[in-house]
Coordinates of N, CA and C in Angstrom, one line a residue:
M122 N -42.3 -82.7 60.7 CA -41.8 -81.6 60.0 C -40.2 -81.7 60.2
A123 N -39.3 -81.4 59.2 CA -37.9 -81.4 59.4 C -37.3 -80.4 60.2
K124 N -36.3 -80.7 60.9 CA -35.7 -79.8 61.8 C -35.5 -78.3 61.2
G125 N -34.9 -78.5 60.0 CA -34.6 -77.2 59.3 C -36.0 -76.4 59.1
G126 N -37.1 -77.1 58.8 CA -38.3 -76.4 58.6 C -38.8 -75.6 59.7
R127 N -38.8 -76.3 61.0 CA -39.2 -75.8 62.1 C -38.3 -74.5 62.6
L128 N -36.8 -74.6 62.3 CA -36.2 -73.5 62.5 C -36.5 -72.3 61.7
G129 N -36.9 -72.7 60.5 CA -37.3 -71.6 59.5 C -38.5 -70.9 60.0
I130 N -39.4 -71.5 60.5 CA -40.7 -70.9 61.0 C -40.5 -70.1 62.3
V131 N -39.6 -70.7 63.1 CA -39.2 -69.9 64.3 C -38.5 -68.7 64.0
G132 N -37.5 -68.7 63.0 CA -36.9 -67.6 62.7 C -37.8 -66.4 62.0
G133 N -38.8 -67.1 61.1 CA -39.6 -66.1 60.7 C -40.5 -65.4 61.5
V134 N -40.9 -66.1 62.6 CA -41.8 -65.5 63.6 C -41.1 -64.5 64.4
A135 N -39.6 -64.7 64.6 CA -39.0 -63.7 65.3 C -38.7 -62.3 64.6
L136 N -38.6 -62.6 63.2 CA -38.4 -61.4 62.3 C -39.6 -60.7 62.2
L137 N -40.8 -61.4 62.3 CA -42.2 -60.6 62.3 C -42.2 -59.8 63.7
V138 N -41.9 -60.3 64.7 CA -41.9 -59.6 66.1 C -41.1 -58.4 65.9
V139 N -40.0 -58.6 65.5 CA -38.9 -57.5 65.2 C -39.6 -56.4 64.3
A140 N -40.2 -56.9 63.3 CA -40.7 -55.7 62.3 C -41.9 -55.0 62.9
L141 N -42.6 -55.8 63.8 CA -43.8 -55.3 64.3 C -43.5 -54.1 65.5
V142 N -42.4 -54.5 66.1 CA -41.9 -53.5 67.2 C -41.2 -52.2 66.5
G143 N -40.5 -52.6 65.3 CA -40.0 -51.4 64.6 C -41.0 -50.4 64.1
A144 N -42.2 -51.1 63.7 CA -43.2 -50.3 62.9 C -44.2 -49.6 64.0
G145 N -43.8 -49.8 65.4 CA -44.8 -49.2 66.4 C -45.9 -49.9 66.5
L146 N -46.0 -51.4 66.2 CA -47.2 -52.2 66.2 C -47.0 -53.2 67.3
W147 N -46.2 -53.0 68.3 CA -45.9 -53.9 69.3 C -47.1 -54.4 70.1
H148 N -48.0 -53.1 70.4 CA -49.0 -53.4 71.3 C -50.1 -54.2 70.8
Y149 N -50.2 -54.5 69.7 CA -51.2 -55.3 69.0 C -50.8 -56.8 69.5
L150 N -49.5 -57.1 69.8 CA -49.2 -58.3 70.1 C -49.4 -58.7 71.7
L151 N -49.3 -57.4 72.5 CA -49.4 -57.5 73.9 C -50.9 -57.2 74.3
R152 N -51.6 -56.5 73.7 CA -53.0 -56.4 74.0 C -53.8 -56.2 72.6
P153 N -54.2 -57.3 72.1 CA -54.9 -57.5 70.6 C -56.1 -56.8 70.7
D154 N -56.9 -56.8 71.9 CA -58.3 -56.2 71.8 C -58.3 -55.3 73.0
D155 N -57.9 -54.0 73.1 CA -58.1 -53.2 74.3 C -58.7 -51.8 73.7
P156 N -60.1 -51.8 73.7 CA -60.7 -50.5 73.3 C -60.2 -49.2 74.1
T157 N -60.0 -49.4 75.5 CA -59.6 -48.2 76.2 C -58.1 -47.8 75.7
H158 N -57.2 -48.6 75.5 CA -56.1 -48.2 75.1 C -56.0 -47.6 73.6
D159 N -56.9 -48.1 72.6 CA -57.0 -47.7 71.4 C -57.5 -46.1 71.5
S160 N -58.5 -46.0 72.4 CA -59.1 -44.6 72.5 C -58.0 -43.7 73.2
A161 N -57.2 -44.1 74.1 CA -56.2 -43.3 74.6 C -55.1 -42.9 73.5
V162 N -54.8 -43.9 72.4 CA -54.0 -43.4 71.5 C -54.5 -42.4 70.5
A163 N -55.8 -42.6 70.3 CA -56.7 -41.6 69.3 C -56.5 -40.4 70.0
D164 N -56.8 -40.0 71.3 CA -56.7 -38.9 72.0 C -55.4 -38.2 72.0
A165 N -54.4 -39.1 72.2 CA -52.9 -38.5 72.1 C -52.6 -38.0 70.9
A166 N -53.1 -38.8 69.9 CA -52.7 -38.5 68.4 C -53.4 -37.1 68.1
K167 N -54.5 -36.7 68.4 CA -55.1 -35.4 68.4 C -54.2 -34.3 68.7
K168 N -53.4 -34.6 70.0 CA -52.6 -33.6 70.5 C -51.2 -33.5 69.7
V169 N -50.8 -34.7 69.1 CA -49.7 -34.7 68.2 C -49.9 -33.8 66.9
D170 N -51.2 -34.1 66.4 CA -51.8 -33.3 65.3 C -51.5 -31.9 65.4
W171 N -51.9 -31.4 66.7 CA -51.8 -30.0 67.0 C -50.4 -29.5 67.0
V172 N -49.6 -30.3 67.7 CA -48.1 -30.0 67.5 C -47.5 -29.9 66.3
Q173 N -47.9 -30.8 65.2 CA -47.3 -30.7 63.9 C -47.9 -29.6 63.2
S174 N -49.1 -29.3 63.5 CA -49.8 -28.1 62.8 C -49.0 -26.8 63.2
R175 N -48.4 -26.6 64.5 CA -47.7 -25.6 64.9 C -46.4 -25.5 64.1
F176 N -45.9 -26.7 63.9 CA -44.7 -26.7 63.3 C -44.7 -26.3 61.8
V177 N -45.9 -26.6 61.2 CA -46.0 -25.8 59.9 C -46.3 -24.5 59.9
A178 N -47.5 -24.1 60.9 CA -47.8 -22.7 60.8 C -46.7 -21.7 61.2
D179 N -45.8 -22.1 62.1 CA -44.7 -21.4 62.5 C -43.4 -21.4 61.7
H180 N -43.5 -22.3 60.5 CA -42.3 -22.5 59.6 C -41.0 -22.7 60.4
L181 N -41.2 -23.9 61.2 CA -40.1 -24.4 61.9 C -39.3 -25.4 61.0
Y182 N -37.9 -25.4 61.3 CA -37.0 -26.3 60.6 C -35.8 -26.6 61.5
Q183 N -35.6 -26.0 62.7 CA -34.4 -26.4 63.5 C -34.8 -27.2 64.6
A184 N -33.9 -28.2 64.9 CA -34.2 -29.1 66.0 C -34.7 -28.4 67.3
D185 N -34.0 -27.4 67.8 CA -34.2 -26.8 69.0 C -35.6 -26.1 69.2
K186 N -36.0 -25.5 67.8 CA -37.3 -24.9 67.8 C -38.4 -25.9 67.8
Y187 N -38.2 -27.1 67.1 CA -39.2 -28.3 67.2 C -39.4 -28.7 68.5
V188 N -38.3 -28.8 69.3 CA -38.4 -29.1 70.9 C -39.2 -28.2 71.6
H189 N -38.8 -26.8 71.4 CA -39.4 -25.9 72.1 C -41.0 -25.8 71.9
A190 N -41.3 -25.9 70.6 CA -42.8 -25.7 70.2 C -43.6 -27.1 70.8
A191 N -43.0 -28.1 70.6 CA -43.8 -29.3 71.0 C -43.9 -29.3 72.6
G192 N -42.9 -28.9 73.4 CA -42.9 -28.7 74.8 C -43.9 -27.6 75.3
Q193 N -44.7 -26.8 74.4 CA -45.5 -25.9 74.9 C -46.8 -26.5 75.2
H194 N -47.2 -27.6 74.7 CA -48.3 -28.3 74.9 C -48.4 -29.0 76.3
P195 N -49.2 -28.6 77.2 CA -49.0 -29.3 78.4 C -49.0 -30.7 78.6
D196 N -49.5 -31.4 77.6 CA -49.7 -32.9 77.8 C -48.6 -33.6 77.0
V197 N -47.6 -32.9 76.3 CA -46.7 -33.3 75.5 C -45.1 -33.2 76.3
A198 N -44.4 -34.1 76.2 CA -43.2 -34.1 76.6 C -42.2 -34.7 75.6
V199 N -41.0 -34.2 75.3 CA -40.0 -34.5 74.4 C -39.0 -35.5 75.0
L200 N -38.9 -36.7 74.6 CA -37.8 -37.6 75.3 C -36.7 -37.5 74.5
T201 N -36.6 -37.5 73.3 CA -35.4 -37.5 72.5 C -35.5 -36.6 71.4
V202 N -34.3 -36.1 70.8 CA -34.2 -35.5 69.6 C -32.9 -35.7 69.1
T203 N -32.9 -36.0 67.7 CA -31.8 -36.1 67.0 C -31.7 -35.5 65.7
G204 N -30.5 -35.0 65.1 CA -30.5 -34.3 63.8 C -30.4 -32.7 64.3
D205 N -30.1 -31.8 63.1 CA -30.0 -30.4 63.4 C -31.1 -29.7 62.7
T206 N -31.3 -29.8 61.4 CA -32.3 -29.0 60.7 C -33.2 -30.1 59.8
H207 N -34.3 -29.5 59.4 CA -35.1 -30.4 58.6 C -34.6 -30.7 57.2
W208 N -34.1 -29.6 56.5 CA -33.6 -30.0 55.0 C -32.3 -30.3 55.0
G209 N -31.6 -30.5 56.4 CA -30.1 -30.8 56.1 C -30.2 -32.1 56.6
T210 N -30.0 -32.6 57.9 CA -29.7 -33.7 58.5 C -31.2 -34.6 58.5
G211 N -32.3 -33.6 58.7 CA -33.5 -34.3 59.0 C -33.5 -34.3 60.5
V212 N -34.9 -34.1 61.2 CA -34.9 -34.1 62.7 C -35.9 -35.3 63.1
T213 N -35.5 -36.0 64.1 CA -36.2 -37.1 64.5 C -36.7 -36.8 66.2
L214 N -37.8 -36.6 66.5 CA -38.2 -36.4 68.0 C -39.2 -37.6 68.3
V215 N -38.9 -37.9 69.6 CA -39.8 -38.8 70.3 C -40.7 -38.2 71.4
L216 N -41.8 -38.2 71.3 CA -42.8 -37.5 72.2 C -43.5 -38.5 73.0
R217 N -43.8 -38.1 74.2 CA -44.6 -38.9 75.3 C -45.6 -38.0 75.6
V218 N -46.7 -38.6 75.2 CA -48.2 -37.7 75.1 C -49.1 -38.4 76.2
A219 N -49.8 -37.6 76.9 CA -50.9 -38.0 77.8 C -52.1 -38.3 77.0
G220 N -52.6 -39.4 77.1 CA -53.9 -39.8 76.4 C -55.1 -40.3 77.4
H221 N -56.1 -39.8 77.2 CA -57.2 -40.3 77.9 C -58.1 -41.4 77.1
G222 N -58.1 -42.6 77.6 CA -59.0 -43.7 76.8 C -60.2 -44.1 77.5
V223 N -61.4 -44.1 76.8 CA -62.5 -44.4 77.3 C -63.1 -45.6 76.4
E224 N -63.8 -46.8 77.2 CA -64.4 -47.7 76.3 C -65.9 -47.5 76.6
I225 N -66.5 -47.2 75.4 CA -68.2 -47.1 75.7 C -68.8 -48.4 75.2
G226 N -69.9 -48.8 76.0 CA -70.7 -49.8 75.7 C -71.7 -49.6 74.8
A227 N -72.5 -50.6 74.4 CA -73.5 -50.5 73.3 C -74.6 -49.4 73.7
D228 N -74.9 -49.5 74.9 CA -76.0 -48.7 75.5 C -75.3 -47.1 75.7
G229 N -74.2 -46.9 75.5 CA -73.5 -45.6 75.6 C -73.0 -45.4 77.0
S230 N -73.0 -46.2 77.8 CA -72.3 -46.2 79.2 C -70.8 -46.3 79.2
V231 N -70.2 -45.8 80.1 CA -68.7 -45.9 80.2 C -68.4 -47.3 80.9
I232 N -67.6 -48.3 80.1 CA -67.4 -49.4 80.8 C -66.1 -49.3 81.5
D233 N -65.1 -48.7 80.8 CA -63.8 -48.5 81.5 C -63.1 -47.2 81.0
E234 N -62.2 -46.6 81.8 CA -61.4 -45.4 81.2 C -60.2 -45.2 82.1
S235 N -59.1 -44.8 81.4 CA -57.8 -44.7 82.0 C -57.0 -43.6 81.2
D236 N -55.9 -43.3 81.9 CA -55.0 -42.2 81.4 C -53.8 -43.0 81.1
E237 N -53.2 -42.8 80.0 CA -52.0 -43.5 79.5 C -50.9 -42.6 79.0
A238 N -49.6 -42.9 79.0 CA -48.7 -42.3 78.3 C -48.3 -43.1 77.0
I239 N -48.7 -42.3 75.9 CA -48.5 -42.9 74.6 C -47.2 -42.2 74.0
C240 N -46.4 -42.8 73.2 CA -45.3 -42.4 72.6 C -45.4 -42.3 71.2
F241 N -44.9 -41.4 70.5 CA -44.8 -41.1 69.0 C -43.4 -40.8 68.6
R242 N -43.2 -41.2 67.2 CA -41.8 -40.8 66.7 C -42.2 -39.9 65.4
L243 N -41.6 -38.8 65.4 CA -41.8 -37.9 64.3 C -40.6 -37.8 63.4
R244 N -40.5 -38.2 62.2 CA -39.4 -38.0 61.3 C -39.6 -36.8 60.5
L245 N -38.9 -35.9 60.6 CA -39.1 -34.5 59.8 C -38.0 -34.3 58.9
G246 N -38.2 -34.5 57.7 CA -37.3 -34.4 56.7 C -36.3 -35.5 56.5
P247 N -35.1 -35.4 55.8 CA -34.7 -34.1 55.0 C -35.7 -34.1 53.7
R248 N -36.4 -35.3 53.3 CA -37.2 -35.2 52.1 C -38.7 -35.2 52.4
D249 N -39.1 -36.3 53.2 CA -40.4 -36.4 53.7 C -40.7 -36.5 55.1
D250 N -41.9 -36.0 55.7 CA -42.1 -36.2 56.9 C -42.9 -37.5 57.2
R251 N -42.6 -38.2 58.3 CA -43.2 -39.5 58.6 C -43.5 -39.5 60.2
R252 N -44.6 -40.4 60.6 CA -44.9 -40.2 62.0 C -45.2 -41.8 62.3
D253 N -44.7 -42.4 63.5 CA -45.1 -43.6 64.0 C -45.8 -43.3 65.4
D254 N -47.0 -44.0 65.3 CA -47.9 -43.9 66.5 C -47.8 -45.1 67.4
D255 N -47.9 -44.8 68.8 CA -47.9 -45.9 69.6 C -46.8 -46.6 69.6
I256 N -45.6 -46.1 69.8 CA -44.5 -46.9 69.6 C -44.1 -47.2 71.2
E257 N -43.1 -48.1 71.4 CA -42.8 -48.4 72.8 C -41.8 -47.2 73.3
C258 N -42.3 -46.7 74.3 CA -41.7 -45.4 75.1 C -40.3 -45.8 75.5
P259 N -39.3 -45.1 75.1 CA -37.9 -45.0 75.6 C -37.8 -44.7 77.1
P260 N -36.8 -45.2 77.8 CA -36.7 -44.8 79.1 C -36.2 -43.4 79.6
D261 N -35.9 -42.6 78.5 CA -35.3 -41.3 78.7 C -36.2 -40.4 79.5
D262 N -35.6 -39.5 80.4 CA -36.3 -38.4 80.9 C -36.5 -37.3 80.0
P263 N -37.7 -36.6 80.4 CA -38.1 -35.5 79.3 C -36.9 -34.4 79.2
I264 N -37.0 -34.0 78.2 CA -36.1 -32.8 77.8 C -36.8 -31.5 78.6
Q265 N -36.1 -30.7 79.3 CA -36.7 -29.6 80.0 C -36.8 -28.5 78.9
V266 N -38.1 -28.1 78.8 CA -38.6 -26.9 78.1 C -39.2 -25.8 78.9
A267 N -38.8 -24.6 78.6 CA -39.3 -23.4 79.2 C -40.6 -23.2 78.7
E268 N -41.5 -23.0 79.5 CA -43.0 -22.5 79.0 C -43.1 -21.1 78.6
D269 N -43.6 -20.8 77.5 CA -43.6 -19.3 77.1 C -44.5 -18.6 78.0
P270 N -44.2 -17.3 78.2 CA -45.4 -16.6 79.0 C -46.6 -16.3 78.0
S271 N -47.6 -15.6 78.3 CA -48.8 -15.4 77.4 C -49.3 -14.1 77.7
L272 N -50.0 -13.4 76.5 CA -50.4 -12.2 76.5 C -52.0 -12.2 76.5
S273 N -52.4 -13.5 76.9 CA -53.7 -13.7 76.9 C -54.4 -12.9 77.9
G274 N -55.5 -12.0 77.6 CA -56.2 -11.2 78.6 C -55.5 -9.8 78.8
V275 N -54.5 -9.6 78.2 CA -53.7 -8.5 78.4 C -54.2 -7.1 77.6
D276 N -54.8 -7.4 76.5 CA -55.3 -6.4 75.5 C -56.2 -5.4 76.1
E277 N -57.1 -5.7 76.9 CA -58.2 -4.8 77.6 C -57.6 -4.2 78.9
R278 N -56.7 -4.8 79.4 CA -56.0 -4.3 80.6 C -55.0 -3.2 80.1
L279 N -54.4 -3.3 79.0 CA -53.3 -2.3 78.4 C -54.1 -1.3 77.7
K280 N -55.2 -1.5 77.2 CA -56.0 -0.4 76.5 C -56.5 0.4 77.6
S281 N -57.0 0.0 78.8 CA -57.4 0.7 79.9 C -56.4 1.5 80.4
A282 N -55.2 1.0 80.7 CA -54.0 1.6 81.3 C -53.6 2.8 80.5
L283 N -53.7 2.6 79.2 CA -53.1 3.7 78.2 C -54.3 4.8 78.0
A284 N -55.4 4.6 78.4 CA -56.5 5.5 77.8 C -56.2 7.0 78.2
T285 N -55.7 7.3 79.4 CA -55.7 8.7 79.8 C -54.3 9.2 79.9
V286 N -53.1 8.3 79.6 CA -51.9 8.8 79.9 C -51.3 9.9 78.9
G287 N -51.9 9.9 77.7 CA -51.1 10.7 76.7 C -49.8 10.2 76.0
P288 N -49.4 11.0 75.1 CA -48.0 10.5 74.5 C -46.9 11.0 75.4
D289 N -46.7 10.5 76.5 CA -45.8 10.8 77.4 C -45.1 9.5 77.8
E290 N -43.7 9.3 77.6 CA -42.9 8.1 77.6 C -43.0 7.8 78.9
A291 N -42.7 8.6 79.9 CA -42.7 8.1 81.4 C -44.0 7.7 81.9
A292 N -45.0 8.3 81.5 CA -46.5 8.0 81.9 C -46.7 6.5 81.2
V293 N -46.4 6.4 80.0 CA -46.7 5.2 79.3 C -46.1 4.0 80.2
R294 N -44.6 4.2 80.5 CA -44.0 3.3 81.1 C -44.6 2.9 82.5
A295 N -45.2 3.9 83.1 CA -45.6 3.7 84.5 C -46.9 3.0 84.3
A296 N -47.6 3.3 83.4 CA -48.8 2.6 83.2 C -48.6 1.1 82.9
I297 N -47.6 0.6 82.2 CA -47.3 -0.6 81.9 C -46.9 -1.2 83.1
D298 N -46.0 -0.7 83.9 CA -45.4 -1.3 85.0 C -46.6 -1.5 85.9
G299 N -47.7 -0.9 86.1 CA -48.8 -1.0 87.0 C -49.6 -2.3 86.5
L300 N -49.3 -2.8 85.2 CA -50.1 -4.0 85.0 C -49.5 -5.3 85.7
K301 N -48.2 -5.2 86.1 CA -47.6 -6.3 86.9 C -47.6 -7.5 85.8
L302 N -47.0 -7.3 84.6 CA -46.9 -8.5 83.7 C -45.8 -9.4 84.2
D303 N -46.0 -10.6 83.5 CA -45.0 -11.6 83.7 C -43.7 -11.1 83.2
P304 N -42.7 -11.2 84.1 CA -41.3 -10.6 83.9 C -40.7 -11.2 82.5
A305 N -41.2 -12.4 82.2 CA -40.5 -12.9 81.0 C -41.1 -12.3 79.6
I306 N -42.2 -11.4 79.6 CA -42.7 -10.8 78.6 C -41.8 -9.6 78.3
R307 N -41.3 -9.6 77.1 CA -40.4 -8.6 76.6 C -41.1 -7.2 76.4
T308 N -40.9 -6.1 76.9 CA -41.5 -4.9 76.9 C -40.7 -3.7 76.3
E309 N -41.1 -3.1 75.3 CA -40.4 -2.0 74.7 C -41.3 -0.8 74.5
V310 N -40.8 0.3 74.9 CA -41.4 1.7 74.9 C -40.5 2.6 74.2
T311 N -40.9 3.4 73.3 CA -40.1 4.3 72.6 C -41.0 5.7 72.2
A312 N -40.5 6.8 72.4 CA -41.0 8.0 72.1 C -40.4 8.5 70.7
E313 N -41.2 9.1 69.9 CA -40.8 9.6 68.7 C -41.8 10.7 68.1
D314 N -41.5 11.7 67.7 CA -42.2 12.8 67.1 C -43.6 12.9 67.7
G315 N -43.7 13.0 68.9 CA -45.0 13.3 69.7 C -45.9 12.1 69.7
R316 N -45.2 11.0 69.6 CA -46.0 9.7 69.8 C -45.2 8.7 70.7
V317 N -45.9 7.8 71.3 CA -45.2 6.7 72.0 C -45.5 5.4 71.3
G318 N -44.6 4.6 70.9 CA -44.8 3.2 70.6 C -44.5 2.1 71.6
V319 N -45.4 1.2 71.8 CA -45.3 0.2 72.7 C -45.2 -1.2 71.9
A320 N -44.5 -2.2 72.5 CA -44.4 -3.5 72.0 C -44.2 -4.5 73.1
L321 N -45.3 -5.4 73.1 CA -45.1 -6.6 74.3 C -45.0 -7.8 73.5
R322 N -44.1 -8.8 73.8 CA -43.8 -9.8 73.1 C -43.7 -11.0 74.1
A323 N -44.6 -12.0 74.0 CA -44.4 -13.1 74.9 C -43.8 -14.4 74.4
A324 N -44.0 -14.5 72.8 CA -43.3 -15.5 72.0 C -43.4 -15.1 70.6
Q325 N -42.8 -15.8 69.8 CA -42.6 -15.4 68.3 C -43.9 -15.0 67.7
Y326 N -45.0 -15.5 68.2 CA -46.3 -15.3 67.6 C -47.3 -14.6 68.5
D327 N -46.8 -14.2 69.7 CA -47.9 -13.6 70.7 C -47.2 -12.3 70.9
C328 N -47.8 -11.4 70.1 CA -47.3 -10.0 70.0 C -48.5 -9.0 70.3
L329 N -48.2 -7.9 71.2 CA -49.4 -6.9 71.2 C -48.7 -5.6 71.1
L330 N -48.9 -4.7 69.9 CA -48.4 -3.4 69.7 C -49.4 -2.4 70.1
A331 N -49.0 -1.2 70.5 CA -49.7 0.0 70.8 C -48.9 1.1 70.4
R332 N -50.0 2.3 70.1 CA -49.3 3.5 69.8 C -50.2 4.5 70.4
V333 N -49.5 5.5 71.1 CA -50.2 6.5 71.9 C -49.9 7.9 71.4
T334 N -50.9 8.6 70.9 CA -50.8 9.9 70.5 C -51.7 10.9 71.3
G335 N -51.8 12.2 70.6 CA -52.7 13.1 71.4 C -54.2 12.6 71.3
N336 N -54.6 11.8 70.4 CA -55.8 11.3 70.2 C -56.2 10.2 71.0
G337 N -55.2 9.6 71.7 CA -55.7 8.4 72.6 C -54.6 7.3 72.2
A338 N -54.9 6.1 72.5 CA -54.0 5.0 72.2 C -54.8 3.9 71.3
E339 N -54.1 3.3 70.4 CA -54.3 2.2 69.6 C -53.9 1.0 69.8
L340 N -54.4 0.0 69.8 CA -53.7 -1.5 69.9 C -54.0 -2.4 68.7
W341 N -52.9 -3.1 68.6 CA -53.1 -4.1 67.3 C -52.2 -5.3 67.5
R342 N -53.0 -6.4 67.3 CA -52.2 -7.7 67.3 C -51.9 -8.1 65.8
P343 N -50.7 -8.2 65.3 CA -50.5 -8.6 64.0 C -50.7 -10.1 63.9
A344 N -51.3 -10.5 62.6 CA -51.7 -12.0 62.6 C -50.5 -12.7 62.6
R345 N -50.5 -14.1 62.7 CA -49.3 -15.1 62.8 C -48.4 -15.0 61.7
I346 N -49.0 -14.9 60.5 CA -48.4 -15.0 59.2 C -47.5 -13.6 59.1
Q347 N -48.0 -12.6 59.7 CA -47.1 -11.2 59.5 C -46.2 -11.2 60.4
L348 N -45.9 -12.3 61.5 CA -44.8 -12.4 62.5 C -44.0 -13.4 62.1
A349 N -44.1 -14.1 60.8 CA -43.3 -15.1 60.5 C -41.8 -14.6 60.2
P350 N -40.7 -15.4 60.3 CA -39.4 -15.1 60.1 C -39.3 -14.2 58.8
G351 N -38.7 -12.9 58.8 CA -38.5 -12.3 57.6 C -39.6 -11.2 57.3
E352 N -40.7 -11.3 58.2 CA -41.8 -10.4 57.9 C -41.8 -9.3 59.0
L353 N -42.9 -8.9 59.7 CA -42.8 -7.7 60.6 C -42.2 -8.2 61.9
S354 N -41.5 -7.2 62.5 CA -40.8 -7.4 63.9 C -41.8 -7.0 64.8
C355 N -41.7 -7.6 66.1 CA -42.8 -7.2 67.3 C -41.9 -6.2 68.2
D356 N -41.8 -5.0 67.5 CA -41.0 -4.0 68.3 C -41.6 -2.6 67.9
T357 N -41.1 -1.5 68.8 CA -41.6 -0.2 68.6 C -41.4 0.3 67.0
R358 N -40.4 -0.4 66.4 CA -40.3 0.3 65.1 C -41.6 0.0 64.2
T359 N -42.2 -1.0 64.4 CA -43.5 -1.6 63.8 C -44.6 -0.6 64.4
S360 N -44.6 -0.5 65.6 CA -45.8 0.3 66.3 C -45.7 1.7 65.8
L361 N -44.5 2.2 65.5 CA -44.4 3.7 65.0 C -44.4 3.8 63.5
S362 N -44.5 2.7 62.8 CA -44.3 2.9 61.4 C -45.8 2.6 60.7
G363 N -45.6 3.0 59.3 CA -46.9 2.8 58.5 C -47.4 1.3 58.5
Y364 N -46.7 0.6 58.9 CA -47.3 -0.9 58.9 C -48.4 -1.3 60.1
F365 N -48.4 -0.3 61.1 CA -49.1 -0.5 62.2 C -50.6 -0.6 61.9
G366 N -51.2 -1.7 62.2 CA -52.6 -1.7 62.2 C -53.1 -2.1 60.7
K367 N -52.0 -2.4 59.9 CA -52.4 -3.0 58.6 C -52.7 -4.4 58.6
G368 N -53.9 -4.8 58.1 CA -54.1 -6.2 58.1 C -53.6 -7.0 56.9
L369 N -53.9 -8.2 56.7 CA -53.6 -8.9 55.4 C -54.3 -8.5 54.3
R370 N -53.7 -8.5 53.1 CA -54.3 -8.2 52.0 C -54.7 -9.4 51.1

């Protein structure tokens, strides 16, 4: 074969390798048959599916909001972020996700299993959203994301605490203080026209409202869609308004 032909083949192979790396298919060159790794990728991909579903459900479009939401999953770390908004510059995130891989034999027994860090690139906007699975992980340290507090399990405790206090603002505040809630939970108490409104908010979509009257206490958790930007606020104005307790139509 002529020298020029050999150089052409070598150059073509090099371009193919570059293309595979860019497309996130580099691992097929390094480990062409690795069922445990493939299983770890599939496990990690389910977690990224969950993250992306939160992006949609929460109507996110700003880079910092994407980072915060992704970082709430215990197995997801955000390594890099570029861009400002979905519809403006577009936003690109690189996530490192813990994946558990298992290779199962023909008889159903476990041949091998391992935990791996799998990386994903999410390209969000400005026109289309795309995702590259199992890319080579960059060396960046994870972006520090504060974990949101939670109102899980608070409903019954709050209901019990407010059961006998009556519409007295000081008594309601004392009852809530007695719950020893996470200090990061925002608490609001307001008295108005013989009623006391209560609002507890742990995150944008984690909200618990209460209204205390002479007839006792009522609790309500608005649906996620009702707490979307531009909809109901998680505050005592809502707990004392006619919107309190109204479900979706």
